[in-house]
């Protein structure tokens, strides 16, 4: 596909030194590739002080070094960050010696896999020895074998757009599998057959869906077919690895693309079965919205609202809650007389299901707790109506949401997918009203830190009792009073405590 101008066919060219020559590409693809090539030159010039100096050190020692994989892809897409991936003919101990005295610091936690890491001038660098791994088919963990050439290394990589390299310090581009052309066509393909690739490492099937969402690329038909045929292979992958890929997909700019691919190929049935289960059969007599499409739309709308969150987006908890908020509907669906459909308590059921699935995927307990809480609370607002809630009800809404209030605001707003413009505007106005009331009460009462008007020490002093369960009961009673009536001064709070105490059996003991 690519030639060095004026030289023999190499499967590459020299970046920034001689022109690119693209052979037999359509004009549209050629235009895209020309832009990518200019972007790559700009990015490589930016990292040149580090990359060229490192390449020169390895060459002087008789070794090859190349920028590789995602770093080359991202350079071509003009999105290269501070993380740089290299591959080399040097073995790990040789790499450590070459980095010693040059890098700001070095780490070798990945040495058994051939990888040495380093920091240099603000860049995080990983250098991995050429690999020619073998797999036994029962695990995705390979028997690590070092390769002898850059072509050995590139053929074992997951996708063609990640199987490109730039040899340093000469900046010669190496692309034996047509990754640059696939980048121009925005297509995900594998260097060899997808069957071989996914048999070696089934996690690559999830990575295909993730890259489709991250890069807005299409997945080649033969790759999709292999994902469908080999979906059960994902069962040998650890829950932690599945979780990491799923999180990256959900946090991508266009998660619908990858999630739809997982559902269509049957992979979701094995890693997140609650999602395809939302594709409820809709019969002509019992009409209800498509819960699966609704959930994906809520996810997209939540992404658009993430700028309302204190830290902005992308936010994993909000996105998972948006995706999973209705997963209780399949288990709670009931057909009513007269053609209606109900999903009573799907919020409670869904919260339990979300907790179980996210725990199985080894998500941190903080993420599990937050998603489960948001799922359980996502219907609460629908009792607000036209603003009929009392201040007490608003306080309880804030108290129950706790630290998740901002996310609950986003989820509740995103959950409106009606095409009825008048209804959508009415819901928007109602939630605006609720947020305004929360803000007013927060200003008046420090709503974010609702607690009783007397603390535990004051309760014990007033009642003359030692620490114990009675103090807790008194505290909870005063909290309910606080929620119902707002802030009390100390005298009123003391009177209410004594009134409550007079009704307790312990008071006469």
Coordinates of C-alpha atoms in Angstrom, one line a residue:
X1 CA 0.0 0.0 0.0
X2 CA 2.8 2.5 0.9
X3 CA 6.1 3.0 -0.7
X4 CA 9.2 5.0 0.2
X5 CA 9.4 7.6 -2.6
X6 CA 12.3 6.8 -4.9
X7 CA 13.1 3.6 -3.0
X8 CA 12.2 -0.1 -2.7
X9 CA 8.8 -1.3 -1.4
X10 CA 9.0 -1.3 2.4
X11 CA 5.4 -1.2 3.6
X12 CA 6.2 2.2 4.9
X13 CA 7.8 5.6 4.4
X14 CA 9.8 8.1 6.3
X15 CA 7.6 10.5 8.3
X16 CA 8.6 14.2 8.1
X17 CA 11.5 13.4 5.7
X18 CA 10.0 12.2 2.4
X19 CA 6.5 12.4 1.0
X20 CA 3.9 9.7 1.5
X21 CA 2.9 7.8 -1.6
X22 CA -0.5 6.1 -1.2
X23 CA -1.3 3.6 -4.0
X24 CA -4.7 2.7 -5.4
X25 CA -6.9 4.4 -2.7
X26 CA -10.1 6.2 -3.6
X27 CA -9.8 10.0 -3.6
X28 CA -11.9 10.3 -0.4
X29 CA -9.7 7.9 1.5
X30 CA -6.6 9.6 0.1
X31 CA -7.7 13.0 1.4
X32 CA -8.4 11.5 4.8
X33 CA -5.0 9.8 4.9
X34 CA -3.2 12.9 3.7
X35 CA -4.7 14.8 6.6
X36 CA -3.8 11.9 9.0
X37 CA -0.2 12.0 7.7
X38 CA 0.1 15.7 8.3
X39 CA -1.3 15.3 11.8
X40 CA 1.2 12.4 12.5
X41 CA 4.1 14.6 11.5
X42 CA 3.0 17.4 13.8
X43 CA 2.5 15.0 16.7
X44 CA 5.9 13.3 16.1
X45 CA 7.6 16.6 16.0
X46 CA 6.0 17.4 19.4
X47 CA 7.5 14.3 21.0
X48 CA 10.7 14.2 19.0
X49 CA 13.0 15.4 21.7
X50 CA 12.1 12.3 23.8
X51 CA 11.4 9.8 21.0
X52 CA 14.4 10.5 18.8
X53 CA 16.8 10.7 21.8
X54 CA 15.5 7.3 23.1
X55 CA 15.6 5.8 19.6
X56 CA 19.2 7.0 19.2
X57 CA 20.2 5.3 22.5
X58 CA 18.7 2.0 21.4
X59 CA 20.3 2.2 17.9
X60 CA 23.7 3.0 19.4
X61 CA 23.4 -0.2 21.5
X62 CA 22.5 -2.3 18.4
X63 CA 18.7 -2.5 19.0
X64 CA 15.6 -1.4 17.2
X65 CA 13.0 0.8 18.8
X66 CA 9.6 1.9 17.5
X67 CA 6.7 3.9 18.6
X68 CA 3.8 1.5 18.2
X69 CA 0.1 0.6 18.5
X70 CA -2.2 3.1 20.0
X71 CA 0.4 5.8 20.1
X72 CA 0.8 5.7 16.3
X73 CA -2.9 5.5 15.8
X74 CA -3.5 8.5 18.1
X75 CA -0.7 10.5 16.4
X76 CA -2.5 9.9 13.1
X77 CA -5.8 11.0 14.6
X78 CA -4.1 14.1 16.2
X79 CA -5.0 13.0 19.7
X80 CA -1.7 11.7 21.0
X81 CA -1.3 12.4 24.8
X82 CA 1.6 12.0 27.2
X83 CA 1.5 8.2 27.3
X84 CA 3.9 6.7 24.8
X85 CA 4.1 3.0 23.8
X86 CA 7.3 1.6 22.3
X87 CA 8.4 -1.8 21.1
X88 CA 12.0 -3.0 20.9
X89 CA 14.3 -5.8 19.9
X90 CA 16.0 -5.4 23.3
X91 CA 15.1 -7.7 26.1
X92 CA 13.8 -6.2 29.4
X93 CA 17.1 -6.2 31.3
X94 CA 18.8 -4.5 28.3
X95 CA 16.0 -1.9 28.2
X96 CA 16.4 -1.1 31.9
X97 CA 20.1 -0.6 31.3
X98 CA 19.5 1.8 28.4
X99 CA 16.9 3.7 30.4
X100 CA 19.2 4.0 33.4
X101 CA 20.7 7.5 33.7
X102 CA 18.3 8.8 31.0
X103 CA 14.8 8.4 32.4
X104 CA 13.6 10.4 35.4
X105 CA 12.5 7.2 37.0
X106 CA 12.0 3.5 36.0
X107 CA 9.6 0.7 37.1
X108 CA 9.6 -2.9 36.2
X109 CA 6.3 -4.3 37.4
X110 CA 5.5 -5.6 33.9
X111 CA 8.9 -7.1 33.4
X112 CA 7.6 -10.7 33.3
X113 CA 5.5 -9.7 30.2
X114 CA 8.5 -7.9 28.6
X115 CA 7.5 -4.4 29.6
X116 CA 9.6 -1.7 31.3
X117 CA 8.1 1.6 32.3
X118 CA 9.6 5.0 32.7
X119 CA 8.9 8.8 33.1
X120 CA 10.8 11.3 31.1
X121 CA 10.1 15.1 30.8
X122 CA 6.4 14.7 31.6
X123 CA 5.9 11.6 29.3
X124 CA 4.9 8.2 30.7
X125 CA 6.7 5.6 28.6
X126 CA 6.3 1.8 28.3
X127 CA 8.8 -0.2 26.3
X128 CA 7.9 -3.8 25.5
X129 CA 10.1 -6.4 23.9
X130 CA 8.9 -7.7 20.5
X131 CA 6.4 -10.4 21.2
X132 CA 5.4 -13.6 19.4
X133 CA 3.1 -15.1 22.0
X134 CA 1.4 -18.4 21.9
X135 CA -2.0 -19.3 23.5
X136 CA -3.3 -22.7 24.6
X137 CA -7.0 -21.9 24.0
X138 CA -8.1 -22.3 27.7
X139 CA -7.0 -18.9 28.9
X140 CA -6.5 -15.4 27.4
X141 CA -3.1 -15.3 29.1
X142 CA -0.4 -16.1 26.6
X143 CA 2.9 -18.0 27.1
X144 CA 5.2 -15.0 26.7
X145 CA 7.6 -15.5 23.8
X146 CA 9.9 -12.8 22.5
X147 CA 9.8 -12.1 18.8
X148 CA 12.7 -11.3 16.5
X149 CA 11.3 -8.5 14.3
X150 CA 8.8 -5.7 14.2
X151 CA 6.6 -7.8 11.9
X152 CA 6.4 -10.6 14.4
X153 CA 5.2 -8.1 17.0
X154 CA 2.6 -6.3 14.8
X155 CA 0.9 -9.4 13.6
X156 CA -0.1 -10.4 17.1
X157 CA -1.8 -7.1 17.8
X158 CA -5.6 -6.8 18.1
X159 CA -6.6 -4.6 15.2
X160 CA -4.9 -3.2 12.1
X161 CA -5.3 0.4 13.3
X162 CA -3.2 -0.7 16.3
X163 CA -0.7 -2.6 14.2
X164 CA 1.3 0.3 12.9
X165 CA 4.8 1.4 14.0
X166 CA 7.3 4.2 13.5
X167 CA 10.9 3.1 13.7
X168 CA 13.1 5.5 15.5
X169 CA 15.1 7.7 15.3
X170 CA 14.7 7.5 11.5
X171 CA 10.8 7.8 11.7
X172 CA 10.2 5.1 9.1
X173 CA 6.5 4.1 9.1
X174 CA 5.8 0.3 9.2
X175 CA 2.3 -0.8 8.2
X176 CA 2.2 -4.5 7.0
X177 CA -1.5 -5.0 7.6
X178 CA -3.0 -1.9 6.0
X179 CA -3.8 -0.1 9.2
X180 CA -3.4 3.3 7.7
X181 CA -6.0 2.6 5.0
X182 CA -8.4 1.2 7.6
X183 CA -7.9 4.3 9.6
X184 CA -8.8 6.4 6.5
X185 CA -11.9 4.2 5.9
X186 CA -12.7 4.2 9.7
X187 CA -12.9 0.4 9.9
X188 CA -12.0 -2.0 12.6
X189 CA -10.3 -5.1 11.2
X190 CA -7.9 -7.7 12.6
X191 CA -4.4 -8.2 11.2
X192 CA -5.0 -12.0 10.7
X193 CA -8.4 -13.8 10.7
X194 CA -10.7 -12.6 13.5
X195 CA -11.3 -16.2 14.5
X196 CA -7.6 -16.6 15.3
X197 CA -7.4 -13.3 17.0
X198 CA -10.5 -13.8 19.2
X199 CA -9.5 -17.4 20.0
X200 CA -6.1 -16.2 21.2
X201 CA -7.7 -13.4 23.3
X202 CA -11.5 -13.2 23.5
X203 CA -11.3 -9.8 25.3
X204 CA -10.6 -8.4 21.9
X205 CA -14.3 -8.8 21.0
X206 CA -15.2 -6.3 23.7
X207 CA -12.3 -4.1 22.6
X208 CA -13.8 -4.1 19.1
X209 CA -17.0 -2.7 20.5
X210 CA -15.1 -0.2 22.7
X211 CA -13.1 1.1 19.8
X212 CA -16.2 1.5 17.6
X213 CA -17.6 3.7 20.3
X214 CA -14.4 5.6 21.1
X215 CA -13.3 6.2 17.5
X216 CA -16.7 6.2 15.8
X217 CA -15.5 3.5 13.5
X218 CA -17.4 0.7 11.8
X219 CA -16.6 -2.9 12.6
X220 CA -15.8 -5.0 9.5
X221 CA -18.5 -7.6 8.7
X222 CA -16.2 -10.5 9.1
X223 CA -15.2 -9.3 12.6
X224 CA -18.9 -8.9 13.6
X225 CA -19.6 -12.4 12.3
X226 CA -16.7 -13.8 14.3
X227 CA -17.9 -12.0 17.5
X228 CA -21.3 -13.6 17.0
X229 CA -19.9 -17.1 16.4
X230 CA -17.4 -17.0 19.2
X231 CA -19.3 -15.0 21.9
X232 CA -19.1 -17.9 24.4
X233 CA -15.3 -17.5 24.4
X234 CA -15.7 -14.4 26.5
X235 CA -16.5 -16.7 29.4
X236 CA -12.8 -17.4 30.0
X237 CA -12.1 -13.7 30.6
X238 CA -12.0 -12.5 34.2
X239 CA -14.7 -10.3 35.5
X240 CA -12.2 -7.5 36.2
X241 CA -11.1 -7.4 32.6
X242 CA -14.7 -7.4 31.3
X243 CA -15.5 -4.6 33.8
X244 CA -12.6 -2.4 32.6
X245 CA -13.6 -2.8 28.9
X246 CA -17.2 -2.2 29.7
X247 CA -16.3 1.0 31.7
X248 CA -14.2 2.4 28.8
X249 CA -17.0 1.7 26.4
X250 CA -19.6 3.4 28.6
X251 CA -17.3 6.3 29.1
X252 CA -16.7 6.7 25.4
X253 CA -18.3 9.6 23.3
X254 CA -20.8 7.2 21.6
X255 CA -21.5 4.3 23.9
X256 CA -24.7 3.3 22.0
X257 CA -22.6 2.1 19.1
X258 CA -20.6 -0.4 21.1
X259 CA -23.5 -1.5 23.4
X260 CA -25.7 -2.2 20.3
X261 CA -22.9 -4.3 18.8
X262 CA -22.6 -6.3 22.1
X263 CA -26.3 -6.9 22.1
X264 CA -26.5 -7.8 18.4
X265 CA -23.6 -10.3 18.6
X266 CA -24.8 -12.0 21.8
X267 CA -21.8 -10.8 23.8
X268 CA -24.0 -8.7 26.1
X269 CA -26.0 -11.8 27.0
X270 CA -22.9 -13.2 28.6
X271 CA -21.4 -10.1 30.2
X272 CA -24.4 -7.8 30.9
X273 CA -27.5 -9.9 30.3
X274 CA -29.8 -7.3 31.9
X275 CA -29.3 -5.1 28.8
X276 CA -30.6 -7.4 26.0
X277 CA -33.4 -8.5 28.4
X278 CA -34.8 -5.0 28.0
X279 CA -35.8 -5.9 24.5
X280 CA -39.3 -6.7 25.6
X281 CA -41.8 -8.1 23.1
X282 CA -44.3 -5.4 22.4
X283 CA -47.6 -6.9 21.3
X284 CA -50.2 -4.9 19.5
X285 CA -52.8 -5.0 22.3
X286 CA -50.5 -4.1 25.2
X287 CA -48.5 -1.1 24.1
X288 CA -45.6 0.3 26.0
X289 CA -42.4 2.0 25.0
X290 CA -39.4 0.0 23.8
X291 CA -37.5 -0.2 27.1
X292 CA -34.2 -1.1 25.5
X293 CA -34.2 1.9 23.1
X294 CA -35.5 4.1 25.9
X295 CA -32.5 3.1 28.1
X296 CA -30.0 3.9 25.4
X297 CA -31.7 7.2 24.8
X298 CA -31.6 8.0 28.5
X299 CA -27.9 7.2 28.5
X300 CA -27.3 9.6 25.6
X301 CA -29.4 12.4 27.2
X302 CA -27.5 11.9 30.5
X303 CA -24.2 12.4 28.7
X304 CA -25.6 15.7 27.3
X305 CA -26.4 16.8 30.8
X306 CA -23.1 15.9 32.5
X307 CA -21.9 19.5 32.5
X308 CA -24.5 19.9 35.3
X309 CA -22.4 17.7 37.5
X310 CA -19.9 19.3 39.9
X311 CA -16.9 17.7 38.1
X312 CA -18.5 17.6 34.7
X313 CA -18.2 14.4 32.6
X314 CA -17.7 11.8 31.6
X315 CA -19.1 10.2 34.7
X316 CA -19.2 6.4 35.1
X317 CA -21.8 6.3 37.9
X318 CA -24.3 8.5 36.1
X319 CA -23.9 6.6 32.8
X320 CA -24.2 3.2 34.4
X321 CA -27.3 4.4 36.3
X322 CA -28.8 5.8 33.1
X323 CA -28.2 2.5 31.3
X324 CA -29.5 0.2 34.1
X325 CA -32.2 2.3 35.7
X326 CA -35.1 0.3 34.1
X327 CA -33.5 -3.2 34.3
X328 CA -36.2 -4.2 36.8
X329 CA -39.0 -3.8 34.2
X330 CA -38.8 -7.3 32.6
X331 CA -39.3 -9.0 36.0
X332 CA -42.1 -6.7 37.0
X333 CA -44.1 -6.4 33.8
X334 CA -47.8 -7.2 34.2
X335 CA -50.5 -7.0 31.5
X336 CA -53.5 -5.2 32.9
X337 CA -57.1 -5.6 31.8
X338 CA -58.0 -3.0 29.2
X339 CA -54.7 -3.2 27.4
X340 CA -52.4 -1.5 29.9
X341 CA -49.0 -2.6 31.1
X342 CA -47.5 -2.0 34.5
X343 CA -44.1 -2.3 36.0
X344 CA -44.9 -1.9 39.7
X345 CA -41.8 -1.6 42.0
X346 CA -39.4 -2.0 39.1
X347 CA -37.3 0.7 40.8
X348 CA -36.7 -1.4 43.9
X349 CA -36.3 -4.6 41.9
X350 CA -33.9 -2.9 39.5
X351 CA -31.8 -1.5 42.3
X352 CA -31.2 -5.0 43.6
X353 CA -30.4 -6.3 40.1
X354 CA -28.0 -3.5 39.5
X355 CA -26.2 -4.2 42.8
X356 CA -25.9 -7.9 42.0
X357 CA -24.6 -7.4 38.4
X358 CA -22.1 -4.7 39.2
X359 CA -20.8 -6.7 42.2
X360 CA -20.4 -9.7 39.9
X361 CA -18.3 -7.5 37.6
X362 CA -16.1 -6.5 40.5
X363 CA -17.0 -2.8 40.5
X364 CA -15.9 -0.9 43.7
X365 CA -18.5 -0.9 46.4
X366 CA -18.8 2.9 46.1
X367 CA -19.9 2.6 42.5
X368 CA -22.2 -0.3 43.2
X369 CA -23.9 1.6 46.1
X370 CA -24.3 4.8 44.1
X371 CA -25.8 3.1 41.0
X372 CA -28.2 1.1 43.1
X373 CA -29.3 4.2 45.0
X374 CA -29.9 6.2 41.8
X375 CA -31.8 3.2 40.3
X376 CA -34.0 3.0 43.4
X377 CA -34.7 6.8 43.4
X378 CA -35.2 7.4 39.7
X379 CA -39.0 7.4 39.9
X380 CA -39.3 9.5 43.1
X381 CA -39.8 12.8 41.2
X382 CA -42.9 11.6 39.4
X383 CA -44.8 12.1 42.7
X384 CA -43.9 15.8 42.6
X385 CA -46.7 16.5 40.0
X386 CA -47.2 20.2 39.6
X387 CA -45.3 21.1 42.8
X388 CA -47.6 19.5 45.4
X389 CA -44.8 18.3 47.6
X390 CA -44.5 19.8 51.0
X391 CA -41.2 21.2 52.2
X392 CA -41.0 18.1 54.3
X393 CA -41.1 15.9 51.2
X394 CA -38.4 18.0 49.5
X395 CA -36.2 17.7 52.5
X396 CA -36.6 13.9 52.4
X397 CA -35.8 13.8 48.7
X398 CA -32.5 15.6 49.4
X399 CA -31.9 13.4 52.5
X400 CA -32.5 10.2 50.6
X401 CA -30.3 11.2 47.6
X402 CA -27.5 12.3 49.9
X403 CA -24.2 12.8 48.0
X404 CA -25.9 11.5 44.8
X405 CA -28.3 14.5 44.5
X406 CA -26.6 16.1 41.5
X407 CA -26.5 12.8 39.7
X408 CA -30.1 12.2 40.5
X409 CA -31.0 15.5 39.0
X410 CA -29.2 14.5 35.8
X411 CA -30.8 11.0 35.7
X412 CA -34.3 12.3 36.3
X413 CA -34.1 14.9 33.6
X414 CA -32.5 12.4 31.2
X415 CA -35.3 9.9 31.9
X416 CA -37.8 12.0 30.0
X417 CA -37.9 10.6 26.4
X418 CA -41.4 11.4 25.5
X419 CA -42.0 12.7 21.9
X420 CA -44.9 14.8 23.2
X421 CA -43.3 18.2 23.3
X422 CA -45.9 19.8 25.6
X423 CA -45.5 16.9 28.1
X424 CA -41.7 17.1 27.9
X425 CA -41.8 20.9 28.6
X426 CA -44.2 20.4 31.5
X427 CA -41.8 17.8 33.1
X428 CA -38.9 20.2 32.5
X429 CA -40.7 23.0 34.3
X430 CA -41.7 20.8 37.2
X431 CA -38.1 19.7 37.7
X432 CA -36.9 23.3 37.4
X433 CA -39.4 24.1 40.2
X434 CA -38.1 21.3 42.4
X435 CA -34.5 22.3 42.0
X436 CA -35.4 25.9 42.8
X437 CA -37.2 24.8 46.0
X438 CA -34.1 22.6 46.9
X439 CA -31.9 25.6 46.4
X440 CA -34.1 27.9 48.5
X441 CA -34.3 25.4 51.3
X442 CA -30.6 24.7 51.1
X443 CA -29.9 28.4 51.5
X444 CA -32.2 28.8 54.5
X445 CA -31.5 25.5 56.3
X446 CA -28.1 24.1 55.2
X447 CA -30.1 21.4 53.5
X448 CA -27.0 19.4 52.3
X449 CA -26.2 18.6 55.9
X450 CA -29.6 17.8 57.4
X451 CA -29.2 16.7 61.0
X452 CA -31.2 17.1 64.2
X453 CA -31.2 20.3 66.1
X454 CA -29.6 18.5 69.1
X455 CA -26.6 16.2 69.0
X456 CA -26.1 13.0 70.9
X457 CA -24.3 14.7 73.8
X458 CA -27.0 17.3 74.2
X459 CA -29.7 14.5 74.2
X460 CA -27.9 12.6 76.9
X461 CA -27.4 15.7 79.0
X462 CA -31.1 16.8 78.8
X463 CA -32.5 13.4 79.4
X464 CA -29.9 12.4 82.0
X465 CA -29.2 9.0 80.3
X466 CA -26.0 7.2 79.3
X467 CA -24.9 6.2 75.8
X468 CA -27.1 3.5 74.3
X469 CA -30.0 2.6 72.0
X470 CA -32.3 5.2 73.5
X471 CA -30.0 8.0 72.4
X472 CA -30.2 6.7 68.8
X473 CA -34.0 6.5 68.9
X474 CA -34.2 10.1 70.2
X475 CA -31.7 11.3 67.6
X476 CA -33.8 9.7 64.8
X477 CA -37.0 11.2 66.2
X478 CA -35.5 14.7 66.2
X479 CA -34.3 14.1 62.6
X480 CA -37.8 13.3 61.5
X481 CA -39.0 16.5 63.3
X482 CA -36.3 18.4 61.5
X483 CA -37.4 17.0 58.1
X484 CA -41.1 17.8 58.8
X485 CA -40.8 21.3 60.3
X486 CA -37.4 22.6 59.3
X487 CA -34.9 24.2 61.8
X488 CA -36.0 24.5 65.4
X489 CA -34.2 26.8 67.9
X490 CA -32.6 25.1 70.9
X491 CA -35.5 25.8 73.3
X492 CA -38.1 24.3 70.9
X493 CA -35.9 21.3 70.1
X494 CA -35.4 20.7 73.9
X495 CA -39.2 20.9 74.4
X496 CA -39.9 18.4 71.6
X497 CA -37.3 16.0 73.0
X498 CA -38.8 16.1 76.5
X499 CA -42.3 15.6 75.0
X500 CA -41.1 12.5 73.1
X501 CA -39.3 11.2 76.2
X502 CA -42.4 11.5 78.3
X503 CA -44.0 8.9 76.0
X504 CA -41.2 6.4 76.2
X505 CA -41.4 3.4 78.6
X506 CA -37.8 4.1 79.8
X507 CA -38.8 7.5 81.1
X508 CA -40.7 6.0 84.1
X509 CA -38.1 3.3 84.8

